[in-house]
């Protein structure tokens, strides 16, 4: 179902994984791809941090659930830091390519953690109705959210 929170998150993950592949492969407009990644990542992490994670923490009121959320928040923070470090770089520089590779690895690792641990637990323990309700809130917020930062590379 389209409004299901878990499906929405997975769809975003798929999209960003493809963009990261484009960013680190030889072809295409890197500036444009990075701009898309930044927008996707900022929006996605915003939805998770303000809606999905708090709901998850509440519904799965266990130490394990809380720890998974903390780990995820820390990973968001690291991804954000790498994105910030790309600011001002030239797309044809070794620094740019190196940081993009780390960005890709970090995001892929984070997505794997969410999809292998966090989301299956949510699917098992949060009711379908509740997941749809969370999904609806995320969908609405997604339409209204404007990412703040825009990376400038040349
Ligand atoms: Fe995610
Ligand atoms: Fe996340």
PDB file of C-alpha atoms and ligand atoms in Angstrom:
ATOM      1  CA  UNK A   1       0.000   0.000   0.000  1.00  0.00           C
ATOM      2  CA  UNK A   2       1.322   3.396  -1.021  1.00  0.00           C
ATOM      3  CA  UNK A   3       0.674   5.080   2.319  1.00  0.00           C
ATOM      4  CA  UNK A   4       2.428   2.387   4.307  1.00  0.00           C
ATOM      5  CA  UNK A   5       5.327   4.066   6.154  1.00  0.00           C
ATOM      6  CA  UNK A   6       7.690   1.138   5.612  1.00  0.00           C
ATOM      7  CA  UNK A   7       7.035   0.979   1.889  1.00  0.00           C
ATOM      8  CA  UNK A   8       7.571   4.723   1.591  1.00  0.00           C
ATOM      9  CA  UNK A   9      10.946   4.498   3.334  1.00  0.00           C
ATOM     10  CA  UNK A  10      12.008   1.564   1.174  1.00  0.00           C
ATOM     11  CA  UNK A  11      11.021   3.396  -2.005  1.00  0.00           C
ATOM     12  CA  UNK A  12      13.176   6.361  -0.943  1.00  0.00           C
ATOM     13  CA  UNK A  13      16.084   4.025  -0.170  1.00  0.00           C
ATOM     14  CA  UNK A  14      15.875   2.503  -3.619  1.00  0.00           C
ATOM     15  CA  UNK A  15      15.867   5.905  -5.250  1.00  0.00           C
ATOM     16  CA  UNK A  16      18.886   7.187  -3.331  1.00  0.00           C
ATOM     17  CA  UNK A  17      20.851   3.978  -3.930  1.00  0.00           C
ATOM     18  CA  UNK A  18      20.425   4.454  -7.681  1.00  0.00           C
ATOM     19  CA  UNK A  19      21.492   8.095  -7.434  1.00  0.00           C
ATOM     20  CA  UNK A  20      24.611   7.072  -5.486  1.00  0.00           C
ATOM     21  CA  UNK A  21      25.487   4.598  -8.198  1.00  0.00           C
ATOM     22  CA  UNK A  22      25.142   7.368 -10.775  1.00  0.00           C
ATOM     23  CA  UNK A  23      27.315   9.647  -8.649  1.00  0.00           C
ATOM     24  CA  UNK A  24      30.175   7.193  -8.338  1.00  0.00           C
ATOM     25  CA  UNK A  25      30.046   5.718 -11.838  1.00  0.00           C
ATOM     26  CA  UNK A  26      31.771   7.371 -14.765  1.00  0.00           C
ATOM     27  CA  UNK A  27      28.915   9.080 -16.539  1.00  0.00           C
ATOM     28  CA  UNK A  28      26.253  11.727 -16.050  1.00  0.00           C
ATOM     29  CA  UNK A  29      26.035  15.200 -14.543  1.00  0.00           C
ATOM     30  CA  UNK A  30      27.603  14.796 -11.077  1.00  0.00           C
ATOM     31  CA  UNK A  31      26.525  18.214  -9.860  1.00  0.00           C
ATOM     32  CA  UNK A  32      22.920  17.535 -10.696  1.00  0.00           C
ATOM     33  CA  UNK A  33      23.072  14.033  -9.204  1.00  0.00           C
ATOM     34  CA  UNK A  34      24.608  15.338  -5.984  1.00  0.00           C
ATOM     35  CA  UNK A  35      21.955  18.025  -5.754  1.00  0.00           C
ATOM     36  CA  UNK A  36      19.260  15.343  -6.040  1.00  0.00           C
ATOM     37  CA  UNK A  37      20.962  13.149  -3.438  1.00  0.00           C
ATOM     38  CA  UNK A  38      21.214  16.008  -1.006  1.00  0.00           C
ATOM     39  CA  UNK A  39      17.547  16.873  -1.387  1.00  0.00           C
ATOM     40  CA  UNK A  40      16.488  13.224  -1.073  1.00  0.00           C
ATOM     41  CA  UNK A  41      18.679  12.586   1.965  1.00  0.00           C
ATOM     42  CA  UNK A  42      17.664  15.750   3.801  1.00  0.00           C
ATOM     43  CA  UNK A  43      13.985  15.100   3.216  1.00  0.00           C
ATOM     44  CA  UNK A  44      14.182  11.415   4.077  1.00  0.00           C
ATOM     45  CA  UNK A  45      16.169  11.875   7.289  1.00  0.00           C
ATOM     46  CA  UNK A  46      13.845  14.718   8.292  1.00  0.00           C
ATOM     47  CA  UNK A  47      10.813  12.430   7.925  1.00  0.00           C
ATOM     48  CA  UNK A  48      12.530   9.676   9.873  1.00  0.00           C
ATOM     49  CA  UNK A  49      13.763  11.936  12.644  1.00  0.00           C
ATOM     50  CA  UNK A  50      10.534  13.865  13.163  1.00  0.00           C
ATOM     51  CA  UNK A  51       7.914  11.189  12.445  1.00  0.00           C
ATOM     52  CA  UNK A  52       9.077   7.622  11.912  1.00  0.00           C
ATOM     53  CA  UNK A  53      11.733   7.232  14.610  1.00  0.00           C
ATOM     54  CA  UNK A  54       9.654   8.842  17.378  1.00  0.00           C
ATOM     55  CA  UNK A  55       6.714   6.596  16.448  1.00  0.00           C
ATOM     56  CA  UNK A  56       9.017   3.568  16.333  1.00  0.00           C
ATOM     57  CA  UNK A  57      10.469   4.384  19.728  1.00  0.00           C
ATOM     58  CA  UNK A  58       6.986   4.724  21.164  1.00  0.00           C
ATOM     59  CA  UNK A  59       5.541   1.572  19.615  1.00  0.00           C
ATOM     60  CA  UNK A  60       8.571  -0.621  20.294  1.00  0.00           C
ATOM     61  CA  UNK A  61       9.181   0.447  23.823  1.00  0.00           C
ATOM     62  CA  UNK A  62      12.255  -1.744  24.356  1.00  0.00           C
ATOM     63  CA  UNK A  63      15.938  -1.091  24.991  1.00  0.00           C
ATOM     64  CA  UNK A  64      16.742  -2.680  21.650  1.00  0.00           C
ATOM     65  CA  UNK A  65      14.296  -0.400  19.833  1.00  0.00           C
ATOM     66  CA  UNK A  66      15.721   2.684  21.506  1.00  0.00           C
ATOM     67  CA  UNK A  67      19.289   1.615  20.745  1.00  0.00           C
ATOM     68  CA  UNK A  68      18.479   1.100  17.075  1.00  0.00           C
ATOM     69  CA  UNK A  69      17.055   4.603  16.882  1.00  0.00           C
ATOM     70  CA  UNK A  70      20.143   6.089  18.535  1.00  0.00           C
ATOM     71  CA  UNK A  71      22.447   4.203  16.190  1.00  0.00           C
ATOM     72  CA  UNK A  72      20.452   5.434  13.208  1.00  0.00           C
ATOM     73  CA  UNK A  73      20.506   9.040  14.385  1.00  0.00           C
ATOM     74  CA  UNK A  74      24.281   8.852  14.737  1.00  0.00           C
ATOM     75  CA  UNK A  75      24.574   7.487  11.212  1.00  0.00           C
ATOM     76  CA  UNK A  76      22.404  10.322   9.882  1.00  0.00           C
ATOM     77  CA  UNK A  77      24.778  12.703  11.584  1.00  0.00           C
ATOM     78  CA  UNK A  78      27.802  11.117   9.891  1.00  0.00           C
ATOM     79  CA  UNK A  79      26.139  11.166   6.466  1.00  0.00           C
ATOM     80  CA  UNK A  80      25.305  14.811   6.965  1.00  0.00           C
ATOM     81  CA  UNK A  81      28.917  15.542   7.841  1.00  0.00           C
ATOM     82  CA  UNK A  82      30.202  13.890   4.662  1.00  0.00           C
ATOM     83  CA  UNK A  83      27.697  15.876   2.593  1.00  0.00           C
ATOM     84  CA  UNK A  84      28.903  19.065   4.243  1.00  0.00           C
ATOM     85  CA  UNK A  85      32.502  18.145   3.485  1.00  0.00           C
ATOM     86  CA  UNK A  86      31.679  17.958  -0.221  1.00  0.00           C
ATOM     87  CA  UNK A  87      30.885  21.651  -0.206  1.00  0.00           C
ATOM     88  CA  UNK A  88      33.210  23.712  -2.361  1.00  0.00           C
ATOM     89  CA  UNK A  89      34.926  20.775  -4.042  1.00  0.00           C
ATOM     90  CA  UNK A  90      35.488  20.347  -7.735  1.00  0.00           C
ATOM     91  CA  UNK A  91      33.649  17.365  -9.193  1.00  0.00           C
ATOM     92  CA  UNK A  92      36.703  16.273 -11.153  1.00  0.00           C
ATOM     93  CA  UNK A  93      38.972  16.209  -8.076  1.00  0.00           C
ATOM     94  CA  UNK A  94      40.264  13.152  -6.215  1.00  0.00           C
ATOM     95  CA  UNK A  95      38.808  14.589  -2.966  1.00  0.00           C
ATOM     96  CA  UNK A  96      35.373  14.716  -4.498  1.00  0.00           C
ATOM     97  CA  UNK A  97      35.554  11.163  -5.787  1.00  0.00           C
ATOM     98  CA  UNK A  98      36.956   9.860  -2.497  1.00  0.00           C
ATOM     99  CA  UNK A  99      34.279  11.512  -0.380  1.00  0.00           C
ATOM    100  CA  UNK A 100      31.533  10.390  -2.735  1.00  0.00           C
ATOM    101  CA  UNK A 101      32.703   6.803  -2.369  1.00  0.00           C
ATOM    102  CA  UNK A 102      32.598   7.106   1.419  1.00  0.00           C
ATOM    103  CA  UNK A 103      29.179   8.766   1.200  1.00  0.00           C
ATOM    104  CA  UNK A 104      27.890   5.872  -0.883  1.00  0.00           C
ATOM    105  CA  UNK A 105      29.310   3.259   1.503  1.00  0.00           C
ATOM    106  CA  UNK A 106      27.973   5.039   4.568  1.00  0.00           C
ATOM    107  CA  UNK A 107      24.458   5.479   3.166  1.00  0.00           C
ATOM    108  CA  UNK A 108      24.335   1.906   1.854  1.00  0.00           C
ATOM    109  CA  UNK A 109      25.408   0.623   5.254  1.00  0.00           C
ATOM    110  CA  UNK A 110      22.765   2.743   6.964  1.00  0.00           C
ATOM    111  CA  UNK A 111      20.018   1.590   4.593  1.00  0.00           C
ATOM    112  CA  UNK A 112      21.033  -2.011   5.193  1.00  0.00           C
ATOM    113  CA  UNK A 113      20.796  -1.524   8.962  1.00  0.00           C
ATOM    114  CA  UNK A 114      17.343  -0.013   8.634  1.00  0.00           C
ATOM    115  CA  UNK A 115      16.054  -2.618   6.202  1.00  0.00           C
ATOM    116  CA  UNK A 116      17.557  -5.648   7.940  1.00  0.00           C
ATOM    117  CA  UNK A 117      16.896  -4.687  11.554  1.00  0.00           C
ATOM    118  CA  UNK A 118      14.682  -1.716  12.166  1.00  0.00           C
ATOM    119  CA  UNK A 119      11.998  -2.072   9.514  1.00  0.00           C
ATOM    120  CA  UNK A 120      11.356  -5.831   9.933  1.00  0.00           C
ATOM    121  CA  UNK A 121      10.813  -5.211  13.651  1.00  0.00           C
ATOM    122  CA  UNK A 122       8.412  -2.378  12.866  1.00  0.00           C
ATOM    123  CA  UNK A 123       6.544  -4.547  10.393  1.00  0.00           C
ATOM    124  CA  UNK A 124       6.128  -7.265  13.002  1.00  0.00           C
ATOM    125  CA  UNK A 125       5.192  -5.131  15.954  1.00  0.00           C
ATOM    126  CA  UNK A 126       3.321  -2.119  14.619  1.00  0.00           C
ATOM    127  CA  UNK A 127      -0.186  -2.651  13.269  1.00  0.00           C
ATOM    128  CA  UNK A 128      -0.997  -2.118   9.603  1.00  0.00           C
ATOM    129  CA  UNK A 129      -3.417   0.668  10.501  1.00  0.00           C
ATOM    130  CA  UNK A 130      -0.810   2.449  12.583  1.00  0.00           C
ATOM    131  CA  UNK A 131       1.806   2.116   9.828  1.00  0.00           C
ATOM    132  CA  UNK A 132      -0.611   3.647   7.360  1.00  0.00           C
ATOM    133  CA  UNK A 133      -1.372   6.464   9.742  1.00  0.00           C
ATOM    134  CA  UNK A 134       2.380   7.162  10.170  1.00  0.00           C
ATOM    135  CA  UNK A 135       2.766   6.942   6.389  1.00  0.00           C
ATOM    136  CA  UNK A 136       0.053   9.530   5.829  1.00  0.00           C
ATOM    137  CA  UNK A 137       1.746  11.948   8.194  1.00  0.00           C
ATOM    138  CA  UNK A 138       5.068  11.387   6.433  1.00  0.00           C
ATOM    139  CA  UNK A 139       3.499  11.947   3.035  1.00  0.00           C
ATOM    140  CA  UNK A 140       2.003  15.242   4.106  1.00  0.00           C
ATOM    141  CA  UNK A 141       5.227  16.444   5.718  1.00  0.00           C
ATOM    142  CA  UNK A 142       7.164  15.456   2.601  1.00  0.00           C
ATOM    143  CA  UNK A 143       5.059  17.834   0.534  1.00  0.00           C
ATOM    144  CA  UNK A 144       5.645  20.724   2.894  1.00  0.00           C
ATOM    145  CA  UNK A 145       9.299  20.224   3.756  1.00  0.00           C
ATOM    146  CA  UNK A 146      11.919  22.450   2.161  1.00  0.00           C
ATOM    147  CA  UNK A 147      15.518  21.285   2.623  1.00  0.00           C
ATOM    148  CA  UNK A 148      17.692  24.099   3.979  1.00  0.00           C
ATOM    149  CA  UNK A 149      21.178  23.386   2.800  1.00  0.00           C
ATOM    150  CA  UNK A 150      22.325  23.316  -0.777  1.00  0.00           C
ATOM    151  CA  UNK A 151      25.816  22.039  -1.530  1.00  0.00           C
ATOM    152  CA  UNK A 152      27.869  24.004  -3.965  1.00  0.00           C
ATOM    153  CA  UNK A 153      30.401  22.131  -6.033  1.00  0.00           C
ATOM    154  CA  UNK A 154      32.068  23.288  -9.199  1.00  0.00           C
TER     155      UNK A 154
HETATM  156 FE1  LIG B   1      15.927   5.416   5.854  1.00  0.00          FE
HETATM  157 FE1  LIG B   2      17.758   6.666   8.144  1.00  0.00          FE
END
